[in-house]
Structures are given as C-alpha cells and as structure tokens.
Amino acid sequence: MILTEFQEFMLKERWKVINKFQKMYKTSEAKEEALRSMEDKDIDFLIYCSNNIHACMFYSRFFKQRRIIEME
C-alpha cells in the first residue's frame, strides 16, 4: 500500500505522540499511574495513535478496567 503525503505526515505525528508518552513514562507502573489520571478520551487518543498491537492491548485493557471500576 502506497501512502499519500498526508497519510505519511499523520503517521509520523501519531508516532510522535506515542514516543513522547513512552519517554515520559518508562515503566509499566509509571504508565499505569499516568493512565489512571487521564480522562477516557485521552486514553482513546493513545489507542488511536498506537501502531503496535501490544500497546493497543495494554491501553485498551486499562481503559476497560477503568470503566468497570467506575460502574461499581
């Protein structure tokens, strides 16, 4: 698949978001603590920016746990 110029730009921008998050919170514990303080829409944004299935699963799993906790 050949990406358009715009698609390539957006891919780079999404990568920058995840890269910055990874640099700020280096350990899983630090990431979880940061995610606990984030709003759901911010977690959704991280999921959107992720191009790694493992990162998407990590954020998604946390998001689901947060929703379950809020419902109780």
mmCIF file of N, CA and C in Angstrom, residues 11-63:
data_model
loop_
_atom_site.group_PDB
_atom_site.id
_atom_site.type_symbol
_atom_site.label_atom_id
_atom_site.label_comp_id
_atom_site.label_asym_id
_atom_site.label_seq_id
_atom_site.Cartn_x
_atom_site.Cartn_y
_atom_site.Cartn_z
ATOM 1 N N LEU A 11 0.961 9.663 10.065
ATOM 2 C CA LEU A 11 1.613 8.520 10.685
ATOM 3 C C LEU A 11 2.779 8.977 11.556
ATOM 4 N N LYS A 12 3.553 9.920 11.056
ATOM 5 C CA LYS A 12 4.680 10.458 11.828
ATOM 6 C C LYS A 12 4.184 11.184 13.078
ATOM 7 N N GLU A 13 3.119 11.946 12.933
ATOM 8 C CA GLU A 13 2.576 12.682 14.081
ATOM 9 C C GLU A 13 2.048 11.722 15.152
ATOM 10 N N ARG A 14 1.378 10.680 14.737
ATOM 11 C CA ARG A 14 0.876 9.689 15.694
ATOM 12 C C ARG A 14 2.040 9.019 16.407
ATOM 13 N N TRP A 15 3.104 8.707 15.669
ATOM 14 C CA TRP A 15 4.280 8.088 16.272
ATOM 15 C C TRP A 15 4.907 9.014 17.312
ATOM 16 N N LYS A 16 4.915 10.310 17.037
ATOM 17 C CA LYS A 16 5.495 11.276 17.976
ATOM 18 C C LYS A 16 4.743 11.283 19.311
ATOM 19 N N VAL A 17 3.427 11.161 19.263
ATOM 20 C CA VAL A 17 2.627 11.135 20.487
ATOM 21 C C VAL A 17 3.019 9.933 21.344
ATOM 22 N N ILE A 18 3.057 8.775 20.746
ATOM 23 C CA ILE A 18 3.395 7.558 21.480
ATOM 24 C C ILE A 18 4.836 7.605 21.967
ATOM 25 N N ASN A 19 5.737 8.075 21.136
ATOM 26 C CA ASN A 19 7.138 8.162 21.525
ATOM 27 C C ASN A 19 7.311 9.070 22.743
ATOM 28 N N LYS A 20 6.621 10.195 22.744
ATOM 29 C CA LYS A 20 6.708 11.118 23.876
ATOM 30 C C LYS A 20 6.146 10.474 25.148
ATOM 31 N N PHE A 21 5.007 9.783 25.016
ATOM 32 C CA PHE A 21 4.414 9.093 26.162
ATOM 33 C C PHE A 21 5.380 8.042 26.706
ATOM 34 N N GLN A 22 5.997 7.281 25.814
ATOM 35 C CA GLN A 22 6.937 6.230 26.221
ATOM 36 C C GLN A 22 8.166 6.816 26.921
ATOM 37 N N LYS A 23 8.642 7.954 26.444
ATOM 38 C CA LYS A 23 9.809 8.592 27.070
ATOM 39 C C LYS A 23 9.464 9.169 28.441
ATOM 40 N N MET A 24 8.261 9.696 28.585
ATOM 41 C CA MET A 24 7.853 10.288 29.857
ATOM 42 C C MET A 24 7.613 9.227 30.928
ATOM 43 N N TYR A 25 7.050 8.101 30.517
ATOM 44 C CA TYR A 25 6.689 7.032 31.449
ATOM 45 C C TYR A 25 7.357 5.746 30.981
ATOM 46 N N LYS A 26 8.534 5.484 31.522
ATOM 47 C CA LYS A 26 9.375 4.396 31.025
ATOM 48 C C LYS A 26 8.947 3.006 31.490
ATOM 49 N N THR A 27 8.378 2.893 32.672
ATOM 50 C CA THR A 27 7.997 1.575 33.187
ATOM 51 C C THR A 27 6.492 1.360 33.063
ATOM 52 N N SER A 28 6.096 0.100 33.124
ATOM 53 C CA SER A 28 4.658 -0.210 33.082
ATOM 54 C C SER A 28 3.930 0.449 34.243
ATOM 55 N N GLU A 29 4.567 0.452 35.411
ATOM 56 C CA GLU A 29 3.952 1.050 36.593
ATOM 57 C C GLU A 29 3.730 2.545 36.388
ATOM 58 N N ALA A 30 4.721 3.206 35.819
ATOM 59 C CA ALA A 30 4.601 4.649 35.561
ATOM 60 C C ALA A 30 3.496 4.928 34.531
ATOM 61 N N LYS A 31 3.420 4.081 33.522
ATOM 62 C CA LYS A 31 2.368 4.247 32.504
ATOM 63 C C LYS A 31 0.985 4.063 33.122
ATOM 64 N N GLU A 32 0.834 3.029 33.949
ATOM 65 C CA GLU A 32 -0.454 2.787 34.588
ATOM 66 C C GLU A 32 -0.865 3.948 35.483
ATOM 67 N N GLU A 33 0.087 4.485 36.215
ATOM 68 C CA GLU A 33 -0.207 5.628 37.083
ATOM 69 C C GLU A 33 -0.651 6.828 36.249
ATOM 70 N N ALA A 34 0.041 7.063 35.142
ATOM 71 C CA ALA A 34 -0.332 8.169 34.261
ATOM 72 C C ALA A 34 -1.720 7.934 33.666
ATOM 73 N N LEU A 35 -1.984 6.707 33.250
ATOM 74 C CA LEU A 35 -3.280 6.386 32.650
ATOM 75 C C LEU A 35 -4.411 6.551 33.657
ATOM 76 N N ARG A 36 -4.144 6.259 34.915
ATOM 77 C CA ARG A 36 -5.180 6.426 35.955
ATOM 78 C C ARG A 36 -5.617 7.873 36.087
ATOM 79 N N SER A 37 -4.704 8.794 35.829
ATOM 80 C CA SER A 37 -5.038 10.215 35.979
ATOM 81 C C SER A 37 -5.598 10.827 34.693
ATOM 82 N N MET A 38 -5.573 10.078 33.615
ATOM 83 C CA MET A 38 -6.061 10.587 32.328
ATOM 84 C C MET A 38 -7.564 10.419 32.193
ATOM 85 N N GLU A 39 -8.137 11.286 31.387
ATOM 86 C CA GLU A 39 -9.542 11.140 31.034
ATOM 87 C C GLU A 39 -9.663 10.029 29.993
ATOM 88 N N ASP A 40 -10.852 9.463 29.897
ATOM 89 C CA ASP A 40 -11.081 8.380 28.940
ATOM 90 C C ASP A 40 -10.745 8.790 27.513
ATOM 91 N N LYS A 41 -11.056 10.024 27.151
ATOM 92 C CA LYS A 41 -10.785 10.459 25.774
ATOM 93 C C LYS A 41 -9.287 10.542 25.505
ATOM 94 N N ASP A 42 -8.476 10.801 26.540
ATOM 95 C CA ASP A 42 -7.024 10.811 26.364
ATOM 96 C C ASP A 42 -6.492 9.398 26.147
ATOM 97 N N ILE A 43 -7.056 8.447 26.865
ATOM 98 C CA ILE A 43 -6.673 7.047 26.667
ATOM 99 C C ILE A 43 -7.088 6.602 25.272
ATOM 100 N N ASP A 44 -8.270 6.988 24.853
ATOM 101 C CA ASP A 44 -8.721 6.679 23.491
ATOM 102 C C ASP A 44 -7.753 7.247 22.455
ATOM 103 N N PHE A 45 -7.262 8.437 22.711
ATOM 104 C CA PHE A 45 -6.325 9.062 21.779
ATOM 105 C C PHE A 45 -5.022 8.279 21.702
ATOM 106 N N LEU A 46 -4.522 7.807 22.847
ATOM 107 C CA LEU A 46 -3.309 6.973 22.833
ATOM 108 C C LEU A 46 -3.541 5.695 22.044
ATOM 109 N N ILE A 47 -4.710 5.103 22.214
ATOM 110 C CA ILE A 47 -5.042 3.891 21.462
ATOM 111 C C ILE A 47 -5.050 4.201 19.967
ATOM 112 N N TYR A 48 -5.640 5.313 19.594
ATOM 113 C CA TYR A 48 -5.681 5.729 18.190
ATOM 114 C C TYR A 48 -4.269 5.928 17.624
ATOM 115 N N CYS A 49 -3.394 6.514 18.410
ATOM 116 C CA CYS A 49 -2.038 6.807 17.954
ATOM 117 C C CYS A 49 -1.139 5.582 17.892
ATOM 118 N N SER A 50 -1.487 4.541 18.608
ATOM 119 C CA SER A 50 -0.644 3.350 18.661
ATOM 120 C C SER A 50 -0.700 2.572 17.356
ATOM 121 N N ASN A 51 0.466 2.138 16.917
ATOM 122 C CA ASN A 51 0.518 1.270 15.745
ATOM 123 C C ASN A 51 1.083 -0.100 16.122
ATOM 124 N N ASN A 52 1.197 -0.321 17.420
ATOM 125 C CA ASN A 52 1.712 -1.574 17.951
ATOM 126 C C ASN A 52 0.568 -2.288 18.645
ATOM 127 N N ILE A 53 0.298 -3.511 18.258
ATOM 128 C CA ILE A 53 -0.843 -4.238 18.802
ATOM 129 C C ILE A 53 -0.718 -4.431 20.313
ATOM 130 N N HIS A 54 0.494 -4.631 20.801
ATOM 131 C CA HIS A 54 0.681 -4.832 22.242
ATOM 132 C C HIS A 54 0.368 -3.562 23.033
ATOM 133 N N ALA A 55 0.751 -2.420 22.501
ATOM 134 C CA ALA A 55 0.432 -1.147 23.165
ATOM 135 C C ALA A 55 -1.073 -0.911 23.154
ATOM 136 N N CYS A 56 -1.714 -1.192 22.030
ATOM 137 C CA CYS A 56 -3.174 -1.039 21.950
ATOM 138 C C CYS A 56 -3.872 -1.923 22.975
ATOM 139 N N MET A 57 -3.398 -3.149 23.103
ATOM 140 C CA MET A 57 -3.989 -4.066 24.077
ATOM 141 C C MET A 57 -3.760 -3.559 25.503
ATOM 142 N N PHE A 58 -2.562 -3.040 25.782
ATOM 143 C CA PHE A 58 -2.258 -2.513 27.114
ATOM 144 C C PHE A 58 -3.191 -1.358 27.455
ATOM 145 N N TYR A 59 -3.306 -0.391 26.566
ATOM 146 C CA TYR A 59 -4.171 0.762 26.820
ATOM 147 C C TYR A 59 -5.638 0.342 26.885
ATOM 148 N N SER A 60 -6.050 -0.520 25.972
ATOM 149 C CA SER A 60 -7.447 -0.983 25.936
ATOM 150 C C SER A 60 -7.810 -1.726 27.206
ATOM 151 N N ARG A 61 -6.927 -2.578 27.655
ATOM 152 C CA ARG A 61 -7.193 -3.340 28.874
ATOM 153 C C ARG A 61 -7.360 -2.386 30.058
ATOM 154 N N PHE A 62 -6.519 -1.396 30.128
ATOM 155 C CA PHE A 62 -6.618 -0.430 31.213
ATOM 156 C C PHE A 62 -7.912 0.359 31.110
ATOM 157 N N PHE A 63 -8.248 0.756 29.914
ATOM 158 C CA PHE A 63 -9.477 1.517 29.694
ATOM 159 C C PHE A 63 -10.695 0.717 30.128
#
